[in-house]
PDB file of C-alpha atoms in Angstrom:
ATOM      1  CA  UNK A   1     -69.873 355.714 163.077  1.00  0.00           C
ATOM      2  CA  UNK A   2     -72.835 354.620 164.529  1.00  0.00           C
ATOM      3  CA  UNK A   3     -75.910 356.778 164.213  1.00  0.00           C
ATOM      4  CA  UNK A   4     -79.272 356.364 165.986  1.00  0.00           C
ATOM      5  CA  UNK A   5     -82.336 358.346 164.741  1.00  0.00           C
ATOM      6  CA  UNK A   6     -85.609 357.984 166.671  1.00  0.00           C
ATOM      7  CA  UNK A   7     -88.899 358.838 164.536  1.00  0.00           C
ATOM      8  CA  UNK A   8     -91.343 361.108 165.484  1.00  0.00           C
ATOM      9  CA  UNK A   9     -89.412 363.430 167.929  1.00  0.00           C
ATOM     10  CA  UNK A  10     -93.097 363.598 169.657  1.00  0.00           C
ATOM     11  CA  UNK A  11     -96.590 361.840 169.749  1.00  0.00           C
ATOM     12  CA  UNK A  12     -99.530 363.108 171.218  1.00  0.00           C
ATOM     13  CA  UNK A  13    -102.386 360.385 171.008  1.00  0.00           C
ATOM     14  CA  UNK A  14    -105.994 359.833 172.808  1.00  0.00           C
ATOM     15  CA  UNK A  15    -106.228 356.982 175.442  1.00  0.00           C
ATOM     16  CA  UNK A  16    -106.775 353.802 173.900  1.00  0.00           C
ATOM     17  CA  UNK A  17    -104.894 354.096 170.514  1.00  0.00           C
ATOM     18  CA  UNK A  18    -101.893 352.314 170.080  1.00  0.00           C
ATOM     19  CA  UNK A  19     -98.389 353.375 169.973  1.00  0.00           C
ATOM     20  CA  UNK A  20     -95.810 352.718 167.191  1.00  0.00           C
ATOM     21  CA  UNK A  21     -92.300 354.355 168.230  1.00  0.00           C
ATOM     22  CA  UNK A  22     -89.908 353.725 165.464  1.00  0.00           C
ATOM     23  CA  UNK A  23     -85.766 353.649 166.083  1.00  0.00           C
ATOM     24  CA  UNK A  24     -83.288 353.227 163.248  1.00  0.00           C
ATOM     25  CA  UNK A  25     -79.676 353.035 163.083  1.00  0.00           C
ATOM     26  CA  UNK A  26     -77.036 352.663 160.429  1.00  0.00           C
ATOM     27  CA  UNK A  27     -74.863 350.083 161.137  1.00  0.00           C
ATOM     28  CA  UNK A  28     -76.123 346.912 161.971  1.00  0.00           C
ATOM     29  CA  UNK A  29     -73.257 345.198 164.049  1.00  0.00           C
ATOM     30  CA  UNK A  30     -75.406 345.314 167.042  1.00  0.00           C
ATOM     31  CA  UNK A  31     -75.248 343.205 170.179  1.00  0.00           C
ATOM     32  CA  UNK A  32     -78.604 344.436 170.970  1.00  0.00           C
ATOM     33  CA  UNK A  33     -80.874 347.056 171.783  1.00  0.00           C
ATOM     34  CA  UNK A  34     -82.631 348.404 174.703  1.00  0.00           C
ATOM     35  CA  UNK A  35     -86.047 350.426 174.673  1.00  0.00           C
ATOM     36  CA  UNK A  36     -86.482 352.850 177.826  1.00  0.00           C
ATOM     37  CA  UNK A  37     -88.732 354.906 179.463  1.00  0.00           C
ATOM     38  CA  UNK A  38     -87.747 358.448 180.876  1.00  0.00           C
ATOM     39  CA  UNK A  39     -90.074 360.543 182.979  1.00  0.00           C
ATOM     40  CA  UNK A  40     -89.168 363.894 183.710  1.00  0.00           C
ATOM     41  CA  UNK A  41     -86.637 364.318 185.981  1.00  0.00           C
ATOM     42  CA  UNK A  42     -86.405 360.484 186.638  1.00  0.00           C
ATOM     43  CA  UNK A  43     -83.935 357.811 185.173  1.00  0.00           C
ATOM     44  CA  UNK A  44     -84.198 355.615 183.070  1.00  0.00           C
ATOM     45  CA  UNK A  45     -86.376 352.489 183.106  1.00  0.00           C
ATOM     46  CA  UNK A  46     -85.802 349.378 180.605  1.00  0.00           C
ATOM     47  CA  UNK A  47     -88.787 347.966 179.091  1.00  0.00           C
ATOM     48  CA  UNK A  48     -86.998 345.604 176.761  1.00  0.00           C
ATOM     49  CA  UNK A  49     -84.452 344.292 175.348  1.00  0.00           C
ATOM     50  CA  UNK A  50     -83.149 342.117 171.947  1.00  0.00           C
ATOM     51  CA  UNK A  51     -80.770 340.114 171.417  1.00  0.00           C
ATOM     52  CA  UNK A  52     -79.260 340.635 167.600  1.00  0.00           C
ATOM     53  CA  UNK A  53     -80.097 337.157 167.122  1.00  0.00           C
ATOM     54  CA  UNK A  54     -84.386 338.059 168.185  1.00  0.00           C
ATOM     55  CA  UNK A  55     -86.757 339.409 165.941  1.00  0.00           C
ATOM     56  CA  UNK A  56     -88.722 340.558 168.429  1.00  0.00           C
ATOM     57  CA  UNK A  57     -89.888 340.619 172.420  1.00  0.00           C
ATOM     58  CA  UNK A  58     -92.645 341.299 174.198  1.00  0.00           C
ATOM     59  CA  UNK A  59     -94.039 342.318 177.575  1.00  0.00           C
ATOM     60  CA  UNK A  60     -96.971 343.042 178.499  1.00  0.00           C
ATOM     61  CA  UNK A  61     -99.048 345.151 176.438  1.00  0.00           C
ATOM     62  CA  UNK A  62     -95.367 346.340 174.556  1.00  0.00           C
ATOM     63  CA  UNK A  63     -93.988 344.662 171.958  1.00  0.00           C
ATOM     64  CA  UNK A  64     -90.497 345.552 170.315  1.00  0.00           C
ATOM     65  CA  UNK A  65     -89.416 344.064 166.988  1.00  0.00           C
ATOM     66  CA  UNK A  66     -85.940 343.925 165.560  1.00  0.00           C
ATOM     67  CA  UNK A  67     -85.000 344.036 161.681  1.00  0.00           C
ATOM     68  CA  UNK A  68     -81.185 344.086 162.310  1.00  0.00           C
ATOM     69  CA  UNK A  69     -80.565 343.923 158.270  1.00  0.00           C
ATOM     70  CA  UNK A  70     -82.872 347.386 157.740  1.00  0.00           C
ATOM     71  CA  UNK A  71     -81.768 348.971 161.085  1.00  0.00           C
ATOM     72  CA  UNK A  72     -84.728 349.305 162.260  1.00  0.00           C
ATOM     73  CA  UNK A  73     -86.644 348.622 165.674  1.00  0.00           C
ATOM     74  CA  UNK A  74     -90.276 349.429 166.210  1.00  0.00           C
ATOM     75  CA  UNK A  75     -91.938 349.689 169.607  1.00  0.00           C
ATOM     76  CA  UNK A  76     -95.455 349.016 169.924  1.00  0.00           C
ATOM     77  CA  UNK A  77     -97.453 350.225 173.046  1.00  0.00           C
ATOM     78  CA  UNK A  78    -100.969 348.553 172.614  1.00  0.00           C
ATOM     79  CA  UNK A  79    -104.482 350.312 174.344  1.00  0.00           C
ATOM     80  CA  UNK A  80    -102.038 353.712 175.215  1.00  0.00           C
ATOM     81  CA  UNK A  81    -102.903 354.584 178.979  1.00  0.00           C
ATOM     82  CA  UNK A  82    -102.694 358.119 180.004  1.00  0.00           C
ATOM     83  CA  UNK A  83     -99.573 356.707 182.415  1.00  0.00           C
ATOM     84  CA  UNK A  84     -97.682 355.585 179.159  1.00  0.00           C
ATOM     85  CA  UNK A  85     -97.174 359.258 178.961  1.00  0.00           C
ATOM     86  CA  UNK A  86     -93.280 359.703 179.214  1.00  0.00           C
ATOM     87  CA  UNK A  87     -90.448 359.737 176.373  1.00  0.00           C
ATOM     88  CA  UNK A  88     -89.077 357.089 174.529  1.00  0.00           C
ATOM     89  CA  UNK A  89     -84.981 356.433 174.296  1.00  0.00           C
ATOM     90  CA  UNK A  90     -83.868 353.152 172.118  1.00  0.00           C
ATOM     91  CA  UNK A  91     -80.199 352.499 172.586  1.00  0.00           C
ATOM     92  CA  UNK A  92     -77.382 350.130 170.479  1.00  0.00           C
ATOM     93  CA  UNK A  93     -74.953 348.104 171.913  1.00  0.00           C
ATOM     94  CA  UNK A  94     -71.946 348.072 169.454  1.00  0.00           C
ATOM     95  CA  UNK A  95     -70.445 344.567 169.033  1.00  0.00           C
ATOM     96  CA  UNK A  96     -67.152 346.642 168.877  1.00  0.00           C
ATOM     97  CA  UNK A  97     -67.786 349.044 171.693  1.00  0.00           C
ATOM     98  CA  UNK A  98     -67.214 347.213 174.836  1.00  0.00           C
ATOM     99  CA  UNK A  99     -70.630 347.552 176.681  1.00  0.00           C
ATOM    100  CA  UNK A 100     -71.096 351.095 175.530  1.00  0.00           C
ATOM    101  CA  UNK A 101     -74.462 352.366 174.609  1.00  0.00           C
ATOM    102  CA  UNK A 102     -75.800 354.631 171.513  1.00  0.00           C
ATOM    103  CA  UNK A 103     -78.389 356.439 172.333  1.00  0.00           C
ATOM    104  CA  UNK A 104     -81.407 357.807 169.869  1.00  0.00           C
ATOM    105  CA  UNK A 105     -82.554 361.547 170.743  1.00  0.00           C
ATOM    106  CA  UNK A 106     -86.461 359.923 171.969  1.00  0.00           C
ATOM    107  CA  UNK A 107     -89.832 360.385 171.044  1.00  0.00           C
ATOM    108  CA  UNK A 108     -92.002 362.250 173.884  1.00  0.00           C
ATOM    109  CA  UNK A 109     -95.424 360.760 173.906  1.00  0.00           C
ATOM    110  CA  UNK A 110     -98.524 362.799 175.367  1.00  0.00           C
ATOM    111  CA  UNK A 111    -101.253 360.125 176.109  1.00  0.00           C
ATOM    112  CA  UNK A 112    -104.266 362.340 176.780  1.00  0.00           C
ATOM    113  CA  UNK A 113    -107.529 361.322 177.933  1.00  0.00           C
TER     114      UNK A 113
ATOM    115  CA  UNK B   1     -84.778 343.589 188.014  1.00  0.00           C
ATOM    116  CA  UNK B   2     -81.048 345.099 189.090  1.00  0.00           C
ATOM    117  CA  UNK B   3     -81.341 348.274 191.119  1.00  0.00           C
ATOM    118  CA  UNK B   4     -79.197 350.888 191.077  1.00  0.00           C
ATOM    119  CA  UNK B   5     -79.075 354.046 193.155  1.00  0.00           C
ATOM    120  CA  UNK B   6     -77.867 357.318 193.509  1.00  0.00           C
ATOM    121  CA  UNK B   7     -77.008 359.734 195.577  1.00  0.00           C
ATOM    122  CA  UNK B   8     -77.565 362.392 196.419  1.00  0.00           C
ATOM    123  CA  UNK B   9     -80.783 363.345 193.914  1.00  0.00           C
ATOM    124  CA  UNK B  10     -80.195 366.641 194.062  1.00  0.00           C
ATOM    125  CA  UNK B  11     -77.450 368.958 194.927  1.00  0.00           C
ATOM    126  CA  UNK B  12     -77.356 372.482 195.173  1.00  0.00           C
ATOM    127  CA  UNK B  13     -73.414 373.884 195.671  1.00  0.00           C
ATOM    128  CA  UNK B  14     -71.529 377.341 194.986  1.00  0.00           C
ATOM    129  CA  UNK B  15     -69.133 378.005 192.365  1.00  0.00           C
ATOM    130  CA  UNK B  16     -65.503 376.521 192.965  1.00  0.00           C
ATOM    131  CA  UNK B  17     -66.249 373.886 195.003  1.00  0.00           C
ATOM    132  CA  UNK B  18     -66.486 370.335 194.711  1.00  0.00           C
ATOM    133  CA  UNK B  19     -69.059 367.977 194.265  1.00  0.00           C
ATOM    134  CA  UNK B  20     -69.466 363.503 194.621  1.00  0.00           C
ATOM    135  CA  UNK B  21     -71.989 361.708 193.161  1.00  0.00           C
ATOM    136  CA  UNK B  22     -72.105 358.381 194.441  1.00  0.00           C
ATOM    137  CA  UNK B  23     -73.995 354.998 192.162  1.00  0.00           C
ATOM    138  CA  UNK B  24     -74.156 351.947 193.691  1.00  0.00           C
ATOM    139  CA  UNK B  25     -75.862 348.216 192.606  1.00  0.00           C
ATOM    140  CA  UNK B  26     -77.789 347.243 195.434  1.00  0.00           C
ATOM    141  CA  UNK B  27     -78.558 343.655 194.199  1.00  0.00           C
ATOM    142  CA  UNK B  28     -76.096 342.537 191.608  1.00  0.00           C
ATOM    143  CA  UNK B  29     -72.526 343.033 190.923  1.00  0.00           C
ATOM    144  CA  UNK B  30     -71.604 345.261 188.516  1.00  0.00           C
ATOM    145  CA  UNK B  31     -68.204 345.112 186.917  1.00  0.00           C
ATOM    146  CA  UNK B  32     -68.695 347.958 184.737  1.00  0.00           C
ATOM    147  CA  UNK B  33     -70.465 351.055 185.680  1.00  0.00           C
ATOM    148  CA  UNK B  34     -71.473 353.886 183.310  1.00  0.00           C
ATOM    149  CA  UNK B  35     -71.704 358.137 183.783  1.00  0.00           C
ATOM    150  CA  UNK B  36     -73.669 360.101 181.557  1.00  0.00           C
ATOM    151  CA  UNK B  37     -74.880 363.500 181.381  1.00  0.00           C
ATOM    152  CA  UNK B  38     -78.373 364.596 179.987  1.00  0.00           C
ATOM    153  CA  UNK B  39     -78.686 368.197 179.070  1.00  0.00           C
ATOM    154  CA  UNK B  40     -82.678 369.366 179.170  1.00  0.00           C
ATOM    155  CA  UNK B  41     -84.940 368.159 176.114  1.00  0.00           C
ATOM    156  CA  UNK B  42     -81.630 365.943 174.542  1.00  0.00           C
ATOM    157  CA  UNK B  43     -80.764 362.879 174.957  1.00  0.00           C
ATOM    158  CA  UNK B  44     -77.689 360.553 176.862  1.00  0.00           C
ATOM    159  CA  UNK B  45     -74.199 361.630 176.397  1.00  0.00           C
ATOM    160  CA  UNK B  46     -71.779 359.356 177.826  1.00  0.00           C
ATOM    161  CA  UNK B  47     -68.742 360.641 179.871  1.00  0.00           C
ATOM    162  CA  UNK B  48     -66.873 357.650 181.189  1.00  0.00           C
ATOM    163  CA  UNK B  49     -66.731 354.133 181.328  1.00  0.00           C
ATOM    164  CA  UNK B  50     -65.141 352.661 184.919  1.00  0.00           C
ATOM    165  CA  UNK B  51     -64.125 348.820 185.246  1.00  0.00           C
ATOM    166  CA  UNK B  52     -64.086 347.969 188.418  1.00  0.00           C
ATOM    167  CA  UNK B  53     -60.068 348.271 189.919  1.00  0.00           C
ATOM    168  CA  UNK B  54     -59.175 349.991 186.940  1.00  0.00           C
ATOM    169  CA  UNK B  55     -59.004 354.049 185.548  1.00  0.00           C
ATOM    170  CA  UNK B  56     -62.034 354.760 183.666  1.00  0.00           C
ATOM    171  CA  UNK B  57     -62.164 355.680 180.168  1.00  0.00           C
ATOM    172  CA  UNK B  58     -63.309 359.125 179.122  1.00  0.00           C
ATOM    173  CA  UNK B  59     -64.881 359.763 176.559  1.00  0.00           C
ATOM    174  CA  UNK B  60     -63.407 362.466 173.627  1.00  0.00           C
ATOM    175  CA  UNK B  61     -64.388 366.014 175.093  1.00  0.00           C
ATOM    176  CA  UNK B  62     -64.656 365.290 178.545  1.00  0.00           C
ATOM    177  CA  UNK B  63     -62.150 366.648 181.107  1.00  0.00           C
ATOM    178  CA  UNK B  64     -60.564 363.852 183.059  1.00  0.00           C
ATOM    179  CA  UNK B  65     -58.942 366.170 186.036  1.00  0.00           C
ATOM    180  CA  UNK B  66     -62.672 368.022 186.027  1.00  0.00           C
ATOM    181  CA  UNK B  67     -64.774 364.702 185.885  1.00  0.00           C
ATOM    182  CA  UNK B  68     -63.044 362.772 188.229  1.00  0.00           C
ATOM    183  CA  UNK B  69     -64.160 359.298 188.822  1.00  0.00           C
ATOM    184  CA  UNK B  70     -63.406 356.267 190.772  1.00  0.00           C
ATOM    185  CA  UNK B  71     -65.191 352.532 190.897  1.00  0.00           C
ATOM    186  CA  UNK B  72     -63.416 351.065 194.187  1.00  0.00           C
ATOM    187  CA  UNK B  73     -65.695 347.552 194.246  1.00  0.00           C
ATOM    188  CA  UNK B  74     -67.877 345.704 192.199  1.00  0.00           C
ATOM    189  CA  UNK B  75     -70.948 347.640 193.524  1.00  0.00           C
ATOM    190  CA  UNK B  76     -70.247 351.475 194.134  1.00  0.00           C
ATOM    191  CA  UNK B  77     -68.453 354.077 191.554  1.00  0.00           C
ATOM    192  CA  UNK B  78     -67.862 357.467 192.586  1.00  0.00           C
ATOM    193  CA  UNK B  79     -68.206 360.750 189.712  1.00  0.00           C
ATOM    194  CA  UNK B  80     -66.839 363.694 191.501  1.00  0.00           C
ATOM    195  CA  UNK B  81     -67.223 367.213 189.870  1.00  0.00           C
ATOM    196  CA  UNK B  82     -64.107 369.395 190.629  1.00  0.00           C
ATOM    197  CA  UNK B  83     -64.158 372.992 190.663  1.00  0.00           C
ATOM    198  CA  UNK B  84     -67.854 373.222 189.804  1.00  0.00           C
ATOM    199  CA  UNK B  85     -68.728 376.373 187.277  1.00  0.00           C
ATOM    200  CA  UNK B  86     -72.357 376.868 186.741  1.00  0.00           C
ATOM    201  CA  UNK B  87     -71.767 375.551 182.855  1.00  0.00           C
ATOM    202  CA  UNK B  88     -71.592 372.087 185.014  1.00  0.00           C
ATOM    203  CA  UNK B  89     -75.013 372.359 185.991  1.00  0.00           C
ATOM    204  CA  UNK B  90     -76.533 369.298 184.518  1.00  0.00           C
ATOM    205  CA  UNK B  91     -78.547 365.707 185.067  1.00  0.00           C
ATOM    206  CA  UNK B  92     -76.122 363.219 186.050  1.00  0.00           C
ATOM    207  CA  UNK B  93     -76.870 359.313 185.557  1.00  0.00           C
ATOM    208  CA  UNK B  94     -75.158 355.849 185.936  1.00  0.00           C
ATOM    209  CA  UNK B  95     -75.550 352.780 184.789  1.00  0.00           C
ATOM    210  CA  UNK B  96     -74.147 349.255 186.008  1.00  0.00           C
ATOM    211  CA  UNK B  97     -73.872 346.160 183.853  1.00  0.00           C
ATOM    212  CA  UNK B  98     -72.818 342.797 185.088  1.00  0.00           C
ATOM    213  CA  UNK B  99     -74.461 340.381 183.041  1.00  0.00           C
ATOM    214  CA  UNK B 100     -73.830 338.452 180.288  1.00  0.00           C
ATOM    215  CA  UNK B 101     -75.750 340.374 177.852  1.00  0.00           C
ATOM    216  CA  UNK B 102     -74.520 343.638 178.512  1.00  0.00           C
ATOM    217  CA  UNK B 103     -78.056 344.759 179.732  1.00  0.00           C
ATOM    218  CA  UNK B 104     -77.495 347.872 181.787  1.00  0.00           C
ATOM    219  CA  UNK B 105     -79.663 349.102 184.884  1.00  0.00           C
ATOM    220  CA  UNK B 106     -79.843 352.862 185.326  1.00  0.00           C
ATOM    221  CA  UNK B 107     -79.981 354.428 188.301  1.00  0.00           C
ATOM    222  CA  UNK B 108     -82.776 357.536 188.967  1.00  0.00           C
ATOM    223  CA  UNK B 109     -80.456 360.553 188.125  1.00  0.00           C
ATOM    224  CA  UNK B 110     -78.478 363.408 190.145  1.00  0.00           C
ATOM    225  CA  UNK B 111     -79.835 366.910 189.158  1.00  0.00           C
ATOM    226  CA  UNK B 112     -76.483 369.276 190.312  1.00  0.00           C
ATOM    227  CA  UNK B 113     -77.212 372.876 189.945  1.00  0.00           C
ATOM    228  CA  UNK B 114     -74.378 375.072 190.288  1.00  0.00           C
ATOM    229  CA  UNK B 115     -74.564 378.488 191.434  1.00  0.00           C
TER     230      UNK B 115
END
């Protein structure tokens, strides 16, 4: 059974640092995995995605890297903006599980300025 | 990117009665559409999958007869909440994926509150 554990459960940093979100998960036949944004009340946004076959992708000032073999994904958010404020859901696409998503519990991060 | 909507965005109704969510793709065509339910502070938990022309899969726990749900074309899918008890009060969101890479597009979320 897949499990997806997202590291820390919250973040509260000043404007300006960056932001390292980490996401694991145990078994690593992936498709690939998504990184969202949530804001309260609100849906959810993708920010990126990766292929099993990437290491990494980037947009913008966010980065995400993929190490499929540790199960392990790690979001970077670089010069954190108050507006980055918002929580943080990765998400596994089974190879086996016909589209369906695993979602990790999120980090909430508290930009503050 | 793929937009999907929802609607209503938030619903108020009384105990007993019945209640449609509607999720549409408004730019893409999305053979496989996705319900979830978000209780507060936790994260996703999927209900159903719907294929478009097909019955949609439910997930282990989740009523079928309660939860009922219905994807008619490749760009709307229907979640209606029978018999609403207050224990269905809830954030409801879909998701639509047509592409190749499974990438799904979530729509902006249906807050029902039963009373």
């Amino acid at each position: 059974k897949q499990e997806v554990t997202q590291i820390p459960a919250a973040l509260s940093v000043p404007e300006g640092e960056n932001l390292v979100l980490n996401c694991s998960f145990t078994d690593s036949a992936i498709y690939n995995l998504q990184w969202f944004r949530q804001d309260p009340g609100k849906g959810l946004t993708s920010l990126l995605l990766i292929q099993s076959s990437q290491r990494e992708q980037t947009s913008g000032r966010l980065n995400a890297s993929l190490d499929k073999s540790s199960g392990r994904s790690t979001l970077y958010i670089a010069a954190s903006q108050p507006g980055d404020s918002a929580t943080y859901l990765c998400a596994v696409l089974r190879t086996d599980s016909w589209g369906k998503l695993q979602f990790g519990a999120g980090t909430q991060v508290v930009v503050t300025p | 990117g793929a937009v999907v909507s929802q609607h209503p965005s938030r619903v108020i109704c009384k105990s007993g009665t019945s209640v449609k969510i509607e999720c549409r793709s408004l730019d893409f065509q999305a053979t496989t559409m996705f319900w979830y339910r978000q209780f507060p502070k936790k994260s996703l938990m999927l209900m159903a999958t719907s294929n478009e022309g097909s019955k949609a899969t439910y997930e282990q726990g989740v009523e079928k007869d309660k939860f009922l749900i219905n994807h008619a074309s490749l760009t709307l899918s229907t979640l209606t909440v029978t018999s609403a008890h207050p224990e269905d009060s809830s954030f409801y969101i879909c998701s639509a994926s047509g592409t190749e890479n499974y990438e799904q597009y979530f729509g902006p979320g249906t807050r029902l509150t039963v009373t």
